[in-house]
Short mmCIF file of C-alpha atoms and ligand atoms in Angstrom, two decimals:
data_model
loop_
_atom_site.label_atom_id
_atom_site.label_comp_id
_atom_site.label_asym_id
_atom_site.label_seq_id
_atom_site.Cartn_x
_atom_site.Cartn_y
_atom_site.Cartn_z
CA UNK A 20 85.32 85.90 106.92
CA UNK A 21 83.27 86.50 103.78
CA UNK A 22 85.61 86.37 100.41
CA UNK A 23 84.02 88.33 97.87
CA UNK A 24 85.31 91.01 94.83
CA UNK A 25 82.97 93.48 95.41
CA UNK A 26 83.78 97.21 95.67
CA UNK A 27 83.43 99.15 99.29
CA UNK A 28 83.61 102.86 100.01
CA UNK A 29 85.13 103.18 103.36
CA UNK A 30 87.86 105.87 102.09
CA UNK A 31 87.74 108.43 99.76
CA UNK A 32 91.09 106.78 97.81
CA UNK A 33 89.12 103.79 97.61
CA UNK A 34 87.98 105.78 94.25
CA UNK A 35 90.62 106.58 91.39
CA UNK A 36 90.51 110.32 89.45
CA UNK A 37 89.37 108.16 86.64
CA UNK A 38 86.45 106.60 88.64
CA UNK A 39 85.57 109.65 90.15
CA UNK A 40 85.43 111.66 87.03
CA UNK A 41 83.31 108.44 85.84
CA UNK A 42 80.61 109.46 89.01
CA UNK A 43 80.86 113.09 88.28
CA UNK A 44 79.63 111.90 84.56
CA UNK A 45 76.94 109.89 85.91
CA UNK A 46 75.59 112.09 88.44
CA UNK A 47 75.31 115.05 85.34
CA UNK A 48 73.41 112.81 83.36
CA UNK A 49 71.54 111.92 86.11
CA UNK A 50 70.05 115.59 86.66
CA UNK A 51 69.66 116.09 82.45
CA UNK A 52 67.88 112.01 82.61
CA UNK A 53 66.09 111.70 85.48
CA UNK A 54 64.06 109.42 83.85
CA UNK A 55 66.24 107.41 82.35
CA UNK A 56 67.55 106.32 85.65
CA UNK A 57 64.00 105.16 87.41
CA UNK A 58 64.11 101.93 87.11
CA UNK A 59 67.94 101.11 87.25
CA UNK A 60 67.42 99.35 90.88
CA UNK A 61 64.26 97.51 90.53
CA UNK A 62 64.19 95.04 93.21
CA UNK A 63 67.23 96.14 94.82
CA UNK A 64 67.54 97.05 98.55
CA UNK A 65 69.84 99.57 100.33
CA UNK A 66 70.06 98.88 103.87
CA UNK A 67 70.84 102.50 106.07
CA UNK A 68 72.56 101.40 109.32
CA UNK A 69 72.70 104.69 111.10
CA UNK A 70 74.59 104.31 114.89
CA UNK A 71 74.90 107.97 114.95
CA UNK A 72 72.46 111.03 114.05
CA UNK A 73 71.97 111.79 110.72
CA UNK A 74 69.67 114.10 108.43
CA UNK A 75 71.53 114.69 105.00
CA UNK A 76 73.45 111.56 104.45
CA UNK A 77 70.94 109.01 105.54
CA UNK A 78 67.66 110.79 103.64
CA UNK A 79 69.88 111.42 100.47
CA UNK A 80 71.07 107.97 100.28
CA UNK A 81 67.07 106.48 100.86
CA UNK A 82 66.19 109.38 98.33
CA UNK A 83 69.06 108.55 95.91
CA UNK A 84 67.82 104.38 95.98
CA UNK A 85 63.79 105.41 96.11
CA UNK A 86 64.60 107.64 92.29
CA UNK A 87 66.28 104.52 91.23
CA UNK A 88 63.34 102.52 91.74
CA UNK A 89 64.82 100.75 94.77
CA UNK A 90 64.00 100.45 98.16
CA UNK A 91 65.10 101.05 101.44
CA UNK A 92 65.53 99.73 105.20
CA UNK A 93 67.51 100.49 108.47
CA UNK A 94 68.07 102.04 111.32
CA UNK A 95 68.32 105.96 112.18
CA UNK A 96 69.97 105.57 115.46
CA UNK A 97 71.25 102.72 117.58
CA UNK A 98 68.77 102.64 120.38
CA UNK A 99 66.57 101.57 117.96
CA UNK A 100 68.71 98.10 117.27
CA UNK A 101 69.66 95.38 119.08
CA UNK A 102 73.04 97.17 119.54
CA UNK A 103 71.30 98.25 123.31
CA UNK A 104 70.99 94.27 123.63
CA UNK A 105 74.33 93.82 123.55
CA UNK A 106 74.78 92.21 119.59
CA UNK A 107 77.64 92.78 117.92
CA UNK A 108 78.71 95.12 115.12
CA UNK A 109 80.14 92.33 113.04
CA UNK A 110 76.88 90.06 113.76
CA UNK A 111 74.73 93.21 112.96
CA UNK A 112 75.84 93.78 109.33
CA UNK A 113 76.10 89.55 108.72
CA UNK A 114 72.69 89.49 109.75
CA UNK A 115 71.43 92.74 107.13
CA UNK A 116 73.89 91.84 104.55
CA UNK A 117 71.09 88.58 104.02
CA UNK A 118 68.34 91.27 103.92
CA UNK A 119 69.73 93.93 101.54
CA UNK A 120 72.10 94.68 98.28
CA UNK A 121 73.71 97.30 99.25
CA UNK A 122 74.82 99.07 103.04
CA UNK A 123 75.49 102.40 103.91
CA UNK A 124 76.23 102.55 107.14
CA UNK A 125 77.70 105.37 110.22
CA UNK A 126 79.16 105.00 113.17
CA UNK A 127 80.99 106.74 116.14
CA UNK A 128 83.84 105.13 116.33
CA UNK A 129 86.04 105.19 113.64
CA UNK A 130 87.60 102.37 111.80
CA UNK A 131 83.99 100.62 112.43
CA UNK A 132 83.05 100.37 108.73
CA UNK A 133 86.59 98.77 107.74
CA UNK A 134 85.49 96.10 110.97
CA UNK A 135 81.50 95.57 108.97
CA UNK A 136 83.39 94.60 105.87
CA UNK A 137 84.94 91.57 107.23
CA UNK A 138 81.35 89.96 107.97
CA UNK A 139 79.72 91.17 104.83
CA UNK A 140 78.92 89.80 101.21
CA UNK A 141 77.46 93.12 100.01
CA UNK A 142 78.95 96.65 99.64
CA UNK A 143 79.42 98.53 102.42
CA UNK A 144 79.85 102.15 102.06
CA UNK A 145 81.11 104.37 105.08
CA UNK A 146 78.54 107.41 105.70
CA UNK A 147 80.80 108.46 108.57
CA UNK A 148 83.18 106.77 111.26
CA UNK A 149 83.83 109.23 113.83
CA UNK A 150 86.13 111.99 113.50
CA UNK A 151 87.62 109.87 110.35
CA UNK A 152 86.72 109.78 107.24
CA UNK A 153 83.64 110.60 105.31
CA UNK A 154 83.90 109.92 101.67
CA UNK A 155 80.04 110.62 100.39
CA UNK A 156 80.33 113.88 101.98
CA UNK A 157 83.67 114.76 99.83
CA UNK A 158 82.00 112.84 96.64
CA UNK A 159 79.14 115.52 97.40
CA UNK A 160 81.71 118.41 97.64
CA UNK A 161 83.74 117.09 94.48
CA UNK A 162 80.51 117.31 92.16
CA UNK A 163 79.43 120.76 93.79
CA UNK A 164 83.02 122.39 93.18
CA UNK A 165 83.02 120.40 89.54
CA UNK A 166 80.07 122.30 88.89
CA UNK A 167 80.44 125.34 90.39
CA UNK A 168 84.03 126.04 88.85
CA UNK A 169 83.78 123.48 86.05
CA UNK A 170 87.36 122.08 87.09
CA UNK A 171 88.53 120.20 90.00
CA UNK A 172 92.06 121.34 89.62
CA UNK A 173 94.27 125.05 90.34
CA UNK A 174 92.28 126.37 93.42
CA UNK A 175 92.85 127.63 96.34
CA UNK A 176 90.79 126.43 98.91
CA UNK A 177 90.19 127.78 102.74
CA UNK A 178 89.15 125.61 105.20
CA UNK A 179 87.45 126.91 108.22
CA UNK A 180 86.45 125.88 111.54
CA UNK A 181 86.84 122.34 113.23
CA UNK A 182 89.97 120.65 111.37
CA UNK A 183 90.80 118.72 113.54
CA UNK A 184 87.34 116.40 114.52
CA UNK A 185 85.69 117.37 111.13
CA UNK A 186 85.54 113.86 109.30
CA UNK A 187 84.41 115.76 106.14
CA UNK A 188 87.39 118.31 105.89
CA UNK A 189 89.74 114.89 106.22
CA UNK A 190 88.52 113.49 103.57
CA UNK A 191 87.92 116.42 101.27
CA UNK A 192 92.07 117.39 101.77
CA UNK A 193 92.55 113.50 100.88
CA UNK A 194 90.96 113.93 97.92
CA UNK A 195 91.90 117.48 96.43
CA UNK A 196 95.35 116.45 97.18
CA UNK A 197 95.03 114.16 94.18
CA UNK A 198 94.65 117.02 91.75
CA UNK A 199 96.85 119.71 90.32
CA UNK A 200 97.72 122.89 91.61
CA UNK A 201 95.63 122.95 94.30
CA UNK A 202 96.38 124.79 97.49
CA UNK A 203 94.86 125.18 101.11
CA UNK A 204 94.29 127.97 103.45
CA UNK A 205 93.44 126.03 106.76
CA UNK A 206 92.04 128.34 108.99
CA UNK A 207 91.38 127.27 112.61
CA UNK A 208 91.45 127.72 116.49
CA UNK A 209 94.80 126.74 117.97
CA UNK A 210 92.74 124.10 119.54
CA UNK A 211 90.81 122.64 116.35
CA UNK A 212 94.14 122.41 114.13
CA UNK A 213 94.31 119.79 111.28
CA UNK A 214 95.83 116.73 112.78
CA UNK A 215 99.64 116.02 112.18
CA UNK A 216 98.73 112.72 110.40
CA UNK A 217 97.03 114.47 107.61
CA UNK A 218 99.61 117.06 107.29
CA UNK A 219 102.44 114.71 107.37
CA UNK A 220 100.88 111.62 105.12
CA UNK A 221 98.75 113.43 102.61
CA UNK A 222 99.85 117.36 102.52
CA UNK A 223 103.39 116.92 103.24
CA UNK A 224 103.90 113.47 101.31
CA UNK A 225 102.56 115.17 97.79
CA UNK A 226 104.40 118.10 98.11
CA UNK A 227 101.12 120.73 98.82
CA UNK A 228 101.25 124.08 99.79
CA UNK A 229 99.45 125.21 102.83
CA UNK A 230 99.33 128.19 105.27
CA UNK A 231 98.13 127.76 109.06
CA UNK A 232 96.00 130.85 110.37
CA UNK A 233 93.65 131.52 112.71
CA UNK A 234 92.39 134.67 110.95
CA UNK A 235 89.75 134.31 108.25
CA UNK A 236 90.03 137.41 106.95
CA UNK A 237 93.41 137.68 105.93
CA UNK A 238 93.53 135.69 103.42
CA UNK A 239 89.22 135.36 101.69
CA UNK A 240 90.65 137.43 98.91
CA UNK A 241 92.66 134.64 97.71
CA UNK A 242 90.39 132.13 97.68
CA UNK A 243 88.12 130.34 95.20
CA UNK A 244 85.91 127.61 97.25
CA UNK A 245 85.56 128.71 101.16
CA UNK A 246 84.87 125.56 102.74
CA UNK A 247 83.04 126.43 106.46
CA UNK A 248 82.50 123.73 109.49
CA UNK A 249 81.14 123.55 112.40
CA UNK A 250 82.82 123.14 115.75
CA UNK A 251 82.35 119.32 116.30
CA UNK A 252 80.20 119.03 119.89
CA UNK A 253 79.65 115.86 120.32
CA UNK A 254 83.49 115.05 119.88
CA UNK A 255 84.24 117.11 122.71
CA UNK A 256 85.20 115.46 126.40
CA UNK A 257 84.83 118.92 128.06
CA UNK A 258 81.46 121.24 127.30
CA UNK A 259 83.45 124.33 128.54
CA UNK A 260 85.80 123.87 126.03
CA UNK A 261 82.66 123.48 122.93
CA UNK A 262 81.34 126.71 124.35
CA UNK A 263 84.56 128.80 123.98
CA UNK A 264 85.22 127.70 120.65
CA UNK A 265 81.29 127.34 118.68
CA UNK A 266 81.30 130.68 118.05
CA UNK A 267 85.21 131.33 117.00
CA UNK A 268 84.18 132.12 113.16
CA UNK A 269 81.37 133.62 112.05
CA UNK A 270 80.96 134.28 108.31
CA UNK A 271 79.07 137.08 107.26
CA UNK A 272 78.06 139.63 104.70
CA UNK A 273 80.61 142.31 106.08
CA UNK A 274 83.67 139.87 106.06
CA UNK A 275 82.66 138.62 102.41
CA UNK A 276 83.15 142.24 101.01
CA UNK A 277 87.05 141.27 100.57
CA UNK A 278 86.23 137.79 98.88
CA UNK A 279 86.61 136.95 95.22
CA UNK A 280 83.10 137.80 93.45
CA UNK A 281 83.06 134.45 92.18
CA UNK A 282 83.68 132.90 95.58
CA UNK A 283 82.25 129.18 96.17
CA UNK A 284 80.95 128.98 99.82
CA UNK A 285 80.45 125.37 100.67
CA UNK A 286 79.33 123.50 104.21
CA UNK A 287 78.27 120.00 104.56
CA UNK A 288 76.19 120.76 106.60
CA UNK A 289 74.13 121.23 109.78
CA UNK A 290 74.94 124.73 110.18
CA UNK A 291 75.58 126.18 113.73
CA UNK A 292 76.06 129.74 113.89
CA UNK A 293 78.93 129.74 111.89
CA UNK A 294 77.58 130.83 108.31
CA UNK A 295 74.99 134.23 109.04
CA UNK A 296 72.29 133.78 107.67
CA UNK A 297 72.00 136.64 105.83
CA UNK A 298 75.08 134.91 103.58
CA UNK A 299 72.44 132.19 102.03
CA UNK A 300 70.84 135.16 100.04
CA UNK A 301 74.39 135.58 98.75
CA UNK A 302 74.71 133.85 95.04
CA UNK A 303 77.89 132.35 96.55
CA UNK A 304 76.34 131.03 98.99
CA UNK A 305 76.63 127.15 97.38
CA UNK A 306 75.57 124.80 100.43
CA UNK A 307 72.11 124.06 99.93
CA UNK A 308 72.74 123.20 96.27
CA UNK A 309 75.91 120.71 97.72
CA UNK A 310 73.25 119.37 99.76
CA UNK A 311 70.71 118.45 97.02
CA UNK A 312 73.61 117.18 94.46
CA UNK A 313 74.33 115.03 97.48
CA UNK A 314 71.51 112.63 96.33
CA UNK A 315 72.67 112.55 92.56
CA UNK A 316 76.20 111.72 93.20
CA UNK A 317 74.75 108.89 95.83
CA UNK A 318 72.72 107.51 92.78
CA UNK A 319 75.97 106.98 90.86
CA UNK A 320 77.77 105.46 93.60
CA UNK A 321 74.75 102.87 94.33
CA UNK A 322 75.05 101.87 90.46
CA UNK A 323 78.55 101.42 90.42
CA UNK A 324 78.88 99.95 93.13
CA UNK A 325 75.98 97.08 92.55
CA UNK A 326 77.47 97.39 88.72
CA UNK A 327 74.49 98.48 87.42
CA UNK A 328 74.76 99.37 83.70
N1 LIG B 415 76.85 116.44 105.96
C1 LIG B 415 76.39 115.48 106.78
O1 LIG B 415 77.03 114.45 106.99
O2 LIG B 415 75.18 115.78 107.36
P1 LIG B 415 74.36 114.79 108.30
O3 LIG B 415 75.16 114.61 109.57
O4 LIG B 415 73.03 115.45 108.52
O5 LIG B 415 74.23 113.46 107.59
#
């Protein structure tokens, strides 16, 4: 095993408030500085081990090293690596940890980027691990709702959709549980509940209200940040089961009529059928913006993490 000090990202409270404030700083100065920022990773290499499909997180981290003058190799899926030959993931990421600075790496099964760290001497930082974690995604929804609302703290936020595989909703709840009067509408299928562990370790364990429905209309006039998902498919063991659900919510510009005016409609992102799309013409429609601060906020974590000044 490799002994080193350096700083992963495999869960969201990896991060303190205080550090991710510090990234929420960075990433604003980043959009006002672009230039400033260029050169920060000169000669530097992020390596993008991708053993599961990826368009936003994988592009926004190679985008987020190329603008800081870095550069970038990997994988986009594992047929493509010597996974199909039978290697290892442990002798996988010894073997790129010699070729790069800096990993970001997904994978389906989850736990698998807590396994990489044991083999590596670089950072690793989890882009995904099954239906687990995914704290770049939440990063990405912390500096949308910071800038959308200008506070991180007293909201109420609905949760739609797949709670129970959607990695991104975990972490998110992880991390807003940190904060200050914050509360949760978690609005699901029967089926697609949040799992117990969550509501028993983080919700119940720091005291935060929530309310169970499967209705998302009952209670869009309360919220301030509407946080859609879609149904998880290739979690599923049983296809009939993915059909009868995919299509369970479907937001639209006739439901949003009872929502707050200055409603925050986020979604990491692919979108099913889940968000009309009528709703993008919306002005509180926020998820394509979430999707391009994703790259800023990936900048900041790439310099902290490779403590770049
Ligand atoms: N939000 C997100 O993780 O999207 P991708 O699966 O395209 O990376």
């Amino acid at each position: 095993m490799v002994k080193r000090k350096t700083k992963n990202l495999i869960d969201i409270n990896d991060l303190s408030i205080k550090e991710i404030d510090d990234l929420i700083k960075v990433a604003n100065d980043i959009i006002t500085n672009k230039e400033k920022y260029s050169k920060k990773c000169d000669g530097k290499i992020l390596a993008t081990l991708f053993f599961e499909s990826s368009t936003r997180t994988r592009l926004s981290f190679e985008s987020a090293m190329l603008r800081l003058g870095g550069n970038v190799l990997g994988f986009s899926e594992a047929s493509s690596s010597s996974t199909t030959k039978g290697e290892s993931l442990a002798d996988t990421v010894t073997v790129v940890s010699g070729y790069s600075d800096i990993i970001a790496m997904r994978h389906p099964k989850e736990g698998a980027p807590v396994v990489a760290t044991r083999n590596c001497s670089v950072p690793i930082i989890n882009a995904g691990d099954g239906g687990h974690n995914h704290p770049t995604q939440t990063l990405t929804d912390l500096f949308t709702i910071s800038r959308e609302k200008g506070r991180l703290d007293n909201l109420t936020i609905g949760l739609c959709g797949d709670l129970k595989f959607g990695r991104t909703v975990h972490s998110l709840i992880t991390a807003m549980s940190r904060y200050k009067n914050i509360k949760f509408i978690l609005i699901s299928p029967n089926e697609l509940k949040l799992p117990e562990y969550i509501k028993k370790d983080v919700l119940d364990k720091n005291n935060i209200s929530y309310i169970e429905t499967n209705d998302i209309e009952e209670y869009l006039k309360d919220l301030d940040i509407l946080y859609m998902t879609r149904v998880q498919k290739e979690r599923f063991f049983n296809e009939a089961d993915y059909i009868r659900l995919k299509d369970y919510y479907i937001l639209n510009e006739e439901k949003l009529k009872k929502a707050k005016k200055d409603l925050c409609i986020l979604h990491p992102l692919p979108r099913v059928n889940e968000i009309a799309i009528e709703v993008d013409n919306d002005k509180r429609a926020c998820y394509f913006k979430q999707a391009r601060y994703g790259v800023y906020i990936r900048m900041a974590l790439i310099l902290k993490l490779l403590e770049v000044k």
